[in-house]
PDB file of C-alpha atoms in Angstrom:
ATOM      1  CA  GLY A 210      14.538  13.997  30.158  1.00  0.00           C
ATOM      2  CA  LYS A 211      11.925  13.866  27.407  1.00  0.00           C
ATOM      3  CA  HIS A 212      12.904  14.284  23.989  1.00  0.00           C
ATOM      4  CA  TYR A 213      11.057  14.562  20.505  1.00  0.00           C
ATOM      5  CA  MET A 214      13.055  13.760  17.368  1.00  0.00           C
ATOM      6  CA  VAL A 215      12.107  12.789  13.813  1.00  0.00           C
ATOM      7  CA  VAL A 216      12.796   8.799  13.320  1.00  0.00           C
ATOM      8  CA  ASP A 217      10.892   9.096   9.498  1.00  0.00           C
ATOM      9  CA  GLY A 218       9.890  11.503   7.585  1.00  0.00           C
ATOM     10  CA  ASN A 219      12.498  14.507   7.771  1.00  0.00           C
ATOM     11  CA  HIS A 220      12.234  15.085   4.110  1.00  0.00           C
ATOM     12  CA  ARG A 221       8.544  15.930   4.837  1.00  0.00           C
ATOM     13  CA  LYS A 222       9.320  18.145   7.757  1.00  0.00           C
ATOM     14  CA  LYS A 223      11.907  19.779   5.913  1.00  0.00           C
ATOM     15  CA  VAL A 224       8.996  21.167   2.939  1.00  0.00           C
ATOM     16  CA  LEU A 225       6.769  21.988   5.889  1.00  0.00           C
ATOM     17  CA  GLU A 226       9.476  24.223   7.214  1.00  0.00           C
ATOM     18  CA  ILE A 227      10.193  25.983   3.507  1.00  0.00           C
ATOM     19  CA  ILE A 228       6.672  26.488   3.086  1.00  0.00           C
ATOM     20  CA  LYS A 229       6.374  27.793   6.510  1.00  0.00           C
ATOM     21  CA  CYS A 230       3.813  25.444   7.469  1.00  0.00           C
ATOM     22  CA  PRO A 231       2.964  26.045  11.432  1.00  0.00           C
ATOM     23  CA  ASN A 232       1.993  22.558  12.505  1.00  0.00           C
ATOM     24  CA  ALA A 233       2.757  18.411  11.796  1.00  0.00           C
ATOM     25  CA  ALA A 234       0.528  15.603  11.708  1.00  0.00           C
ATOM     26  CA  CYS A 235       2.933  13.207  13.474  1.00  0.00           C
ATOM     27  CA  GLN A 236       2.342   9.595  15.292  1.00  0.00           C
ATOM     28  CA  LEU A 237       3.951   9.500  18.693  1.00  0.00           C
ATOM     29  CA  VAL A 238       5.846   6.560  19.757  1.00  0.00           C
ATOM     30  CA  ASP A 239       8.041   5.818  22.826  1.00  0.00           C
ATOM     31  CA  TYR A 240      11.717   5.089  21.163  1.00  0.00           C
ATOM     32  CA  HIS A 241      13.022   3.346  24.040  1.00  0.00           C
ATOM     33  CA  ALA A 242      10.113   0.495  23.551  1.00  0.00           C
ATOM     34  CA  PRO A 243      11.866  -2.926  23.024  1.00  0.00           C
ATOM     35  CA  GLU A 244       9.450  -3.414  20.198  1.00  0.00           C
ATOM     36  CA  ILE A 245      10.844  -0.576  18.135  1.00  0.00           C
ATOM     37  CA  LYS A 246      13.800  -1.818  16.247  1.00  0.00           C
ATOM     38  CA  VAL A 247      16.556   0.182  14.663  1.00  0.00           C
ATOM     39  CA  GLY A 248      18.479  -1.194  11.181  1.00  0.00           C
ATOM     40  CA  SER A 249      20.256   0.479   8.625  1.00  0.00           C
ATOM     41  CA  TRP A 250      20.280   0.477   4.802  1.00  0.00           C
ATOM     42  CA  PHE A 251      23.366  -0.743   2.939  1.00  0.00           C
ATOM     43  CA  PRO A 252      24.566   0.604  -0.676  1.00  0.00           C
ATOM     44  CA  VAL A 253      24.622  -2.385  -3.056  1.00  0.00           C
ATOM     45  CA  SER A 254      26.230  -1.745  -6.752  1.00  0.00           C
ATOM     46  CA  LYS A 255      27.524  -4.134  -9.246  1.00  0.00           C
ATOM     47  CA  ILE A 256      29.898  -2.067 -11.280  1.00  0.00           C
ATOM     48  CA  ILE A 257      31.648  -0.107  -8.575  1.00  0.00           C
ATOM     49  CA  SER A 258      34.957  -1.217  -7.970  1.00  0.00           C
ATOM     50  CA  HIS A 259      36.510  -1.272  -4.854  1.00  0.00           C
ATOM     51  CA  THR A 260      39.235   0.552  -6.160  1.00  0.00           C
ATOM     52  CA  GLU A 261      36.923   3.441  -7.199  1.00  0.00           C
ATOM     53  CA  ILE A 262      36.626   5.319  -4.090  1.00  0.00           C
ATOM     54  CA  ASN A 263      38.145   8.902  -4.098  1.00  0.00           C
ATOM     55  CA  GLY A 264      39.662   9.573  -0.999  1.00  0.00           C
ATOM     56  CA  PHE A 265      39.392   5.849   0.619  1.00  0.00           C
ATOM     57  CA  ALA A 266      41.943   3.153   0.419  1.00  0.00           C
ATOM     58  CA  PRO A 267      40.921  -0.702   0.526  1.00  0.00           C
ATOM     59  CA  GLU A 268      42.749  -2.880   2.684  1.00  0.00           C
ATOM     60  CA  THR A 269      42.112  -6.709   2.182  1.00  0.00           C
ATOM     61  CA  VAL A 270      40.562  -8.266   4.815  1.00  0.00           C
ATOM     62  CA  ASP A 271      38.509 -11.674   5.936  1.00  0.00           C
ATOM     63  CA  PHE A 272      34.991 -11.317   6.686  1.00  0.00           C
ATOM     64  CA  GLU A 273      34.706 -11.413  10.430  1.00  0.00           C
ATOM     65  CA  ALA A 274      37.748  -9.258  11.022  1.00  0.00           C
ATOM     66  CA  GLY A 275      36.485  -6.689   8.665  1.00  0.00           C
ATOM     67  CA  MET A 276      33.026  -7.231  10.525  1.00  0.00           C
ATOM     68  CA  ARG A 277      34.698  -6.462  14.175  1.00  0.00           C
ATOM     69  CA  ALA A 278      36.595  -3.334  12.944  1.00  0.00           C
ATOM     70  CA  ILE A 279      33.110  -1.891  11.432  1.00  0.00           C
ATOM     71  CA  ASN A 280      31.488  -2.297  14.594  1.00  0.00           C
ATOM     72  CA  ARG A 281      34.408  -0.926  16.743  1.00  0.00           C
ATOM     73  CA  MET A 282      34.409   2.219  14.420  1.00  0.00           C
ATOM     74  CA  GLU A 283      37.601   1.799  13.334  1.00  0.00           C
ATOM     75  CA  ALA A 284      36.301   1.763   9.425  1.00  0.00           C
ATOM     76  CA  THR A 285      33.825   3.434   7.775  1.00  0.00           C
ATOM     77  CA  PHE A 286      32.594   0.856   5.083  1.00  0.00           C
ATOM     78  CA  LEU A 287      33.165  -2.921   4.398  1.00  0.00           C
ATOM     79  CA  TYR A 288      32.981  -4.000   0.494  1.00  0.00           C
ATOM     80  CA  VAL A 289      31.771  -7.245   0.225  1.00  0.00           C
ATOM     81  CA  LYS A 290      31.606  -9.252  -2.825  1.00  0.00           C
ATOM     82  CA  LYS A 291      31.224 -13.127  -3.620  1.00  0.00           C
ATOM     83  CA  THR A 292      33.325 -14.342  -6.026  1.00  0.00           C
ATOM     84  CA  ASN A 293      33.636 -18.377  -6.879  1.00  0.00           C
ATOM     85  CA  GLY A 294      31.152 -18.677  -3.593  1.00  0.00           C
ATOM     86  CA  LYS A 295      33.867 -16.897  -1.018  1.00  0.00           C
ATOM     87  CA  LYS A 296      33.499 -13.261   0.160  1.00  0.00           C
ATOM     88  CA  GLU A 297      36.015 -11.285  -1.028  1.00  0.00           C
ATOM     89  CA  CYS A 298      36.160  -8.493   1.385  1.00  0.00           C
ATOM     90  CA  TYR A 299      38.187  -5.026   1.519  1.00  0.00           C
ATOM     91  CA  LEU A 300      38.056  -2.440   4.210  1.00  0.00           C
ATOM     92  CA  TYR A 301      37.992   1.397   3.968  1.00  0.00           C
ATOM     93  CA  ASP A 302      39.442   2.758   7.289  1.00  0.00           C
ATOM     94  CA  SER A 303      38.365   5.394   9.394  1.00  0.00           C
ATOM     95  CA  ASN A 304      40.666   7.911  11.284  1.00  0.00           C
ATOM     96  CA  GLU A 305      37.435   8.854  13.051  1.00  0.00           C
ATOM     97  CA  GLN A 306      36.250   6.505  16.074  1.00  0.00           C
ATOM     98  CA  THR A 307      33.312   8.203  17.289  1.00  0.00           C
ATOM     99  CA  VAL A 308      29.740   8.285  16.129  1.00  0.00           C
ATOM    100  CA  GLU A 309      30.012  11.752  14.666  1.00  0.00           C
ATOM    101  CA  GLY A 310      33.353  11.099  12.866  1.00  0.00           C
ATOM    102  CA  VAL A 311      32.488   8.048  11.386  1.00  0.00           C
ATOM    103  CA  ILE A 312      29.210   9.601  10.227  1.00  0.00           C
ATOM    104  CA  ALA A 313      31.472  12.100   8.674  1.00  0.00           C
ATOM    105  CA  GLN A 314      33.550  10.180   6.817  1.00  0.00           C
ATOM    106  CA  GLN A 315      30.431   7.906   5.659  1.00  0.00           C
ATOM    107  CA  ARG A 316      29.114  11.103   4.046  1.00  0.00           C
ATOM    108  CA  LYS A 317      32.220  11.441   1.787  1.00  0.00           C
ATOM    109  CA  PHE A 318      32.352   8.335   0.960  1.00  0.00           C
ATOM    110  CA  ILE A 319      28.676   8.370  -0.611  1.00  0.00           C
ATOM    111  CA  SER A 320      29.455  11.629  -1.800  1.00  0.00           C
ATOM    112  CA  ALA A 321      32.294   9.843  -3.891  1.00  0.00           C
ATOM    113  CA  THR A 322      29.973   7.774  -5.631  1.00  0.00           C
ATOM    114  CA  GLU A 323      27.554  10.461  -6.932  1.00  0.00           C
ATOM    115  CA  GLY A 324      26.314  10.045 -10.471  1.00  0.00           C
ATOM    116  CA  ARG A 325      27.501   5.495 -10.098  1.00  0.00           C
ATOM    117  CA  ASP A 326      25.096   2.880 -10.107  1.00  0.00           C
ATOM    118  CA  MET A 327      24.103   2.917  -6.572  1.00  0.00           C
ATOM    119  CA  GLN A 328      20.877   1.737  -4.353  1.00  0.00           C
ATOM    120  CA  TYR A 329      20.172   0.900  -0.865  1.00  0.00           C
ATOM    121  CA  VAL A 330      18.481  -2.469   0.360  1.00  0.00           C
ATOM    122  CA  ALA A 331      17.266  -2.965   4.285  1.00  0.00           C
ATOM    123  CA  ASP A 332      20.222  -4.620   6.498  1.00  0.00           C
ATOM    124  CA  ASP A 333      18.353  -7.824   6.776  1.00  0.00           C
ATOM    125  CA  ARG A 334      18.509  -8.202   2.780  1.00  0.00           C
ATOM    126  CA  TRP A 335      21.963  -8.048   1.965  1.00  0.00           C
ATOM    127  CA  GLU A 336      22.639 -11.350   1.598  1.00  0.00           C
ATOM    128  CA  GLU A 337      20.223 -11.871  -0.729  1.00  0.00           C
ATOM    129  CA  TYR A 338      21.851  -9.402  -2.962  1.00  0.00           C
ATOM    130  CA  LEU A 339      24.762 -10.574  -2.580  1.00  0.00           C
ATOM    131  CA  ASN A 340      24.227 -13.735  -4.197  1.00  0.00           C
ATOM    132  CA  LEU A 341      22.718 -11.991  -6.540  1.00  0.00           C
ATOM    133  CA  GLY A 342      26.189 -10.473  -7.949  1.00  0.00           C
ATOM    134  CA  TYR A 343      25.987  -7.388  -6.102  1.00  0.00           C
ATOM    135  CA  THR A 344      28.797  -5.970  -4.030  1.00  0.00           C
ATOM    136  CA  VAL A 345      27.205  -4.847  -0.525  1.00  0.00           C
ATOM    137  CA  PHE A 346      29.074  -1.444   1.167  1.00  0.00           C
ATOM    138  CA  TYR A 347      28.233  -2.956   5.232  1.00  0.00           C
ATOM    139  CA  ARG A 348      28.167  -0.427   7.505  1.00  0.00           C
ATOM    140  CA  ARG A 349      27.866  -0.112  11.171  1.00  0.00           C
ATOM    141  CA  ILE A 350      24.502  -0.171  12.601  1.00  0.00           C
ATOM    142  CA  TYR A 351      23.698   2.553  14.918  1.00  0.00           C
ATOM    143  CA  SER A 352      21.910   2.003  18.542  1.00  0.00           C
ATOM    144  CA  LYS A 353      19.243   4.016  19.707  1.00  0.00           C
ATOM    145  CA  ASP A 354      21.049   5.757  22.050  1.00  0.00           C
ATOM    146  CA  GLU A 355      24.122   6.775  19.545  1.00  0.00           C
ATOM    147  CA  ILE A 356      21.059   7.891  17.218  1.00  0.00           C
ATOM    148  CA  LEU A 357      19.053  10.084  19.951  1.00  0.00           C
ATOM    149  CA  ALA A 358      22.498  11.405  21.022  1.00  0.00           C
ATOM    150  CA  GLU A 359      23.130  12.939  17.694  1.00  0.00           C
ATOM    151  CA  ALA A 360      19.556  14.207  17.265  1.00  0.00           C
ATOM    152  CA  VAL A 361      19.764  16.038  20.963  1.00  0.00           C
ATOM    153  CA  ALA A 362      23.261  17.624  19.800  1.00  0.00           C
ATOM    154  CA  GLY A 363      21.331  18.917  16.498  1.00  0.00           C
ATOM    155  CA  ARG A 364      23.298  16.734  13.898  1.00  0.00           C
ATOM    156  CA  GLN A 365      20.887  14.701  11.798  1.00  0.00           C
ATOM    157  CA  MET A 366      21.776  11.452  10.352  1.00  0.00           C
ATOM    158  CA  PRO A 367      22.754  10.811   6.989  1.00  0.00           C
ATOM    159  CA  PRO A 368      19.936   9.562   4.322  1.00  0.00           C
ATOM    160  CA  LYS A 369      19.570   5.778   4.562  1.00  0.00           C
ATOM    161  CA  SER A 370      21.759   5.375   7.614  1.00  0.00           C
ATOM    162  CA  THR A 371      18.997   4.395   9.987  1.00  0.00           C
ATOM    163  CA  ARG A 372      16.042   1.881   9.170  1.00  0.00           C
ATOM    164  CA  HIS A 373      13.351   2.134  12.057  1.00  0.00           C
ATOM    165  CA  VAL A 374      11.211  -1.159  12.534  1.00  0.00           C
ATOM    166  CA  ILE A 375       7.858   0.023  14.403  1.00  0.00           C
ATOM    167  CA  PRO A 376       5.165  -1.657  14.881  1.00  0.00           C
ATOM    168  CA  ASP A 377       1.546  -0.801  14.403  1.00  0.00           C
ATOM    169  CA  ARG A 378       2.726   2.230  12.129  1.00  0.00           C
ATOM    170  CA  ILE A 379      -0.314   3.973  10.568  1.00  0.00           C
ATOM    171  CA  ILE A 380       0.022   4.240   6.777  1.00  0.00           C
ATOM    172  CA  ARG A 381      -2.693   5.820   4.352  1.00  0.00           C
ATOM    173  CA  LEU A 382      -3.225   8.654   6.780  1.00  0.00           C
ATOM    174  CA  ASN A 383      -3.707  11.490   3.931  1.00  0.00           C
ATOM    175  CA  LEU A 384      -4.521  14.894   5.377  1.00  0.00           C
ATOM    176  CA  HIS A 385      -5.473  18.296   3.749  1.00  0.00           C
ATOM    177  CA  LEU A 386      -2.114  20.812   4.155  1.00  0.00           C
ATOM    178  CA  GLY A 387      -4.187  23.352   4.496  1.00  0.00           C
ATOM    179  CA  TRP A 388      -5.288  22.231   8.031  1.00  0.00           C
ATOM    180  CA  LEU A 389      -2.089  22.516   9.402  1.00  0.00           C
ATOM    181  CA  SER A 390      -2.035  25.773   8.493  1.00  0.00           C
ATOM    182  CA  GLU A 391      -4.738  26.298  11.102  1.00  0.00           C
ATOM    183  CA  THR A 392      -4.396  26.894  14.759  1.00  0.00           C
ATOM    184  CA  PRO A 393      -3.079  23.369  16.431  1.00  0.00           C
ATOM    185  CA  GLU A 394      -6.591  23.135  18.457  1.00  0.00           C
ATOM    186  CA  VAL A 395      -8.574  23.693  15.492  1.00  0.00           C
ATOM    187  CA  ALA A 396      -5.905  21.295  13.120  1.00  0.00           C
ATOM    188  CA  LYS A 397      -6.464  18.796  16.115  1.00  0.00           C
ATOM    189  CA  GLU A 398     -10.167  18.833  15.709  1.00  0.00           C
ATOM    190  CA  LEU A 399      -9.971  18.521  11.844  1.00  0.00           C
ATOM    191  CA  MET A 400      -7.831  15.808  12.225  1.00  0.00           C
ATOM    192  CA  ASP A 401      -9.276  13.723  15.152  1.00  0.00           C
ATOM    193  CA  ALA A 402     -12.853  14.046  13.134  1.00  0.00           C
ATOM    194  CA  SER A 403     -10.882  12.402  10.054  1.00  0.00           C
ATOM    195  CA  LEU A 404      -9.344   9.936  12.075  1.00  0.00           C
ATOM    196  CA  LYS A 405     -12.819   8.922  13.486  1.00  0.00           C
ATOM    197  CA  ARG A 406     -14.723   8.882  10.309  1.00  0.00           C
ATOM    198  CA  ARG A 407     -11.979   6.652   8.861  1.00  0.00           C
ATOM    199  CA  LEU A 408     -12.063   4.338  11.688  1.00  0.00           C
ATOM    200  CA  GLY A 409     -15.758   3.851  10.784  1.00  0.00           C
ATOM    201  CA  GLU A 410     -15.060   2.946   7.674  1.00  0.00           C
ATOM    202  CA  SER A 411     -12.288   0.662   8.357  1.00  0.00           C
ATOM    203  CA  SER A 412      -9.941   2.425   5.915  1.00  0.00           C
ATOM    204  CA  ILE A 413      -7.088   2.969   8.302  1.00  0.00           C
ATOM    205  CA  ARG A 414      -4.378   0.545   7.721  1.00  0.00           C
ATOM    206  CA  ARG A 415      -1.371  -0.822   9.311  1.00  0.00           C
ATOM    207  CA  TYR A 416       1.694  -2.734   8.739  1.00  0.00           C
ATOM    208  CA  THR A 417       0.994  -6.411   9.939  1.00  0.00           C
ATOM    209  CA  ASP A 418       5.091  -7.028  10.268  1.00  0.00           C
ATOM    210  CA  PRO A 419       7.236  -4.106  10.298  1.00  0.00           C
ATOM    211  CA  GLY A 420       9.880  -6.698   9.026  1.00  0.00           C
ATOM    212  CA  GLU A 421       7.908  -6.499   5.871  1.00  0.00           C
ATOM    213  CA  GLU A 422       7.890  -2.559   5.150  1.00  0.00           C
ATOM    214  CA  GLY A 423       8.030  -1.871   1.921  1.00  0.00           C
ATOM    215  CA  ARG A 424       7.616  -5.346   0.443  1.00  0.00           C
ATOM    216  CA  GLY A 425       3.638  -5.125  -0.329  1.00  0.00           C
ATOM    217  CA  LEU A 426       2.669  -7.270   2.763  1.00  0.00           C
ATOM    218  CA  LEU A 427      -0.012  -4.854   4.187  1.00  0.00           C
ATOM    219  CA  GLU A 428      -3.172  -6.030   6.263  1.00  0.00           C
ATOM    220  CA  PRO A 429      -6.154  -5.170   4.020  1.00  0.00           C
ATOM    221  CA  ALA A 430      -9.319  -2.945   5.470  1.00  0.00           C
ATOM    222  CA  GLU A 431     -12.096  -4.840   6.983  1.00  0.00           C
ATOM    223  CA  GLY A 432     -13.953  -6.721   4.468  1.00  0.00           C
ATOM    224  CA  LEU A 433     -11.349  -7.296   1.801  1.00  0.00           C
ATOM    225  CA  GLU A 434      -9.463 -10.040   1.562  1.00  0.00           C
ATOM    226  CA  VAL A 435      -6.085 -10.203  -0.647  1.00  0.00           C
ATOM    227  CA  VAL A 436      -5.952 -12.638  -3.488  1.00  0.00           C
ATOM    228  CA  GLY A 437      -2.956 -11.388  -5.268  1.00  0.00           C
ATOM    229  CA  SER A 438      -0.655  -8.894  -6.142  1.00  0.00           C
ATOM    230  CA  ARG A 439       1.797  -7.997  -8.646  1.00  0.00           C
ATOM    231  CA  PRO A 440       3.788  -4.809  -9.316  1.00  0.00           C
ATOM    232  CA  LEU A 441       2.230  -2.471 -12.165  1.00  0.00           C
ATOM    233  CA  GLY A 442       3.441   1.106 -13.485  1.00  0.00           C
ATOM    234  CA  GLY A 443       1.018   4.002 -12.009  1.00  0.00           C
ATOM    235  CA  ALA A 444       0.220   5.173 -15.457  1.00  0.00           C
ATOM    236  CA  TRP A 445      -0.719   1.957 -16.917  1.00  0.00           C
ATOM    237  CA  LEU A 446      -2.819   0.802 -13.716  1.00  0.00           C
ATOM    238  CA  LEU A 447      -5.025   4.179 -14.049  1.00  0.00           C
ATOM    239  CA  ASP A 448      -5.538   3.827 -18.071  1.00  0.00           C
ATOM    240  CA  ALA A 449      -6.840   0.537 -16.860  1.00  0.00           C
ATOM    241  CA  LEU A 450      -8.870   1.808 -14.272  1.00  0.00           C
ATOM    242  CA  TRP A 451     -10.394   4.257 -16.399  1.00  0.00           C
ATOM    243  CA  ARG A 452     -11.429   1.604 -19.201  1.00  0.00           C
ATOM    244  CA  ARG A 453     -13.230  -0.373 -16.619  1.00  0.00           C
ATOM    245  CA  LEU A 454     -15.441   2.583 -15.430  1.00  0.00           C
ATOM    246  CA  GLY A 455     -16.055   3.305 -18.961  1.00  0.00           C
TER     247      GLY A 455
END
């Protein structure tokens, strides 16, 4: 049968539910299309030791054995740190060997690190951070079927546990919140009119390469050329723009 699930935007969906907004603007995709890939986000830290996770006892392993245990759902996380050019690895066993059980263990694990210096990196960049001196907490990457089964069962995946790579994903599609309070028919008419207008202006942009999501490599609107970029604070940018406009 056919199912609909939110692969990105669960927080926005929750806000709409809280304010009792009856509609939401979505981009529908075929989740089983081969070009849609699933990855994960790995926690990384420079200060958390392998012995500092309350409720979890680390076991020394080599990297390959640890990876096998993670993929067989025999462990919650694999602690990986580079010491003198070699991987130092510790495994946190799981007494659960089901998707639901491992997810519950991961929630408990992450809760034990609250308030500590922890950030998340895409699964295709973990070795880059490892080489920068970070400890990487490697976890299992779930399959589409496993994610769908959890959604059908009404169990939401934990934040940052999945990373969906969706080609031609629309960005910068800002809609008036008031439209979502209209009937579905009226809201669709308003959104269609906005889309047609923006298509005519070539102001709708998409990710050129979904693997570069969040790295600033975005396709410019027609007639524009990217000649350079640099990270700037929003306040600095707005102040400079205001001065330029006089």
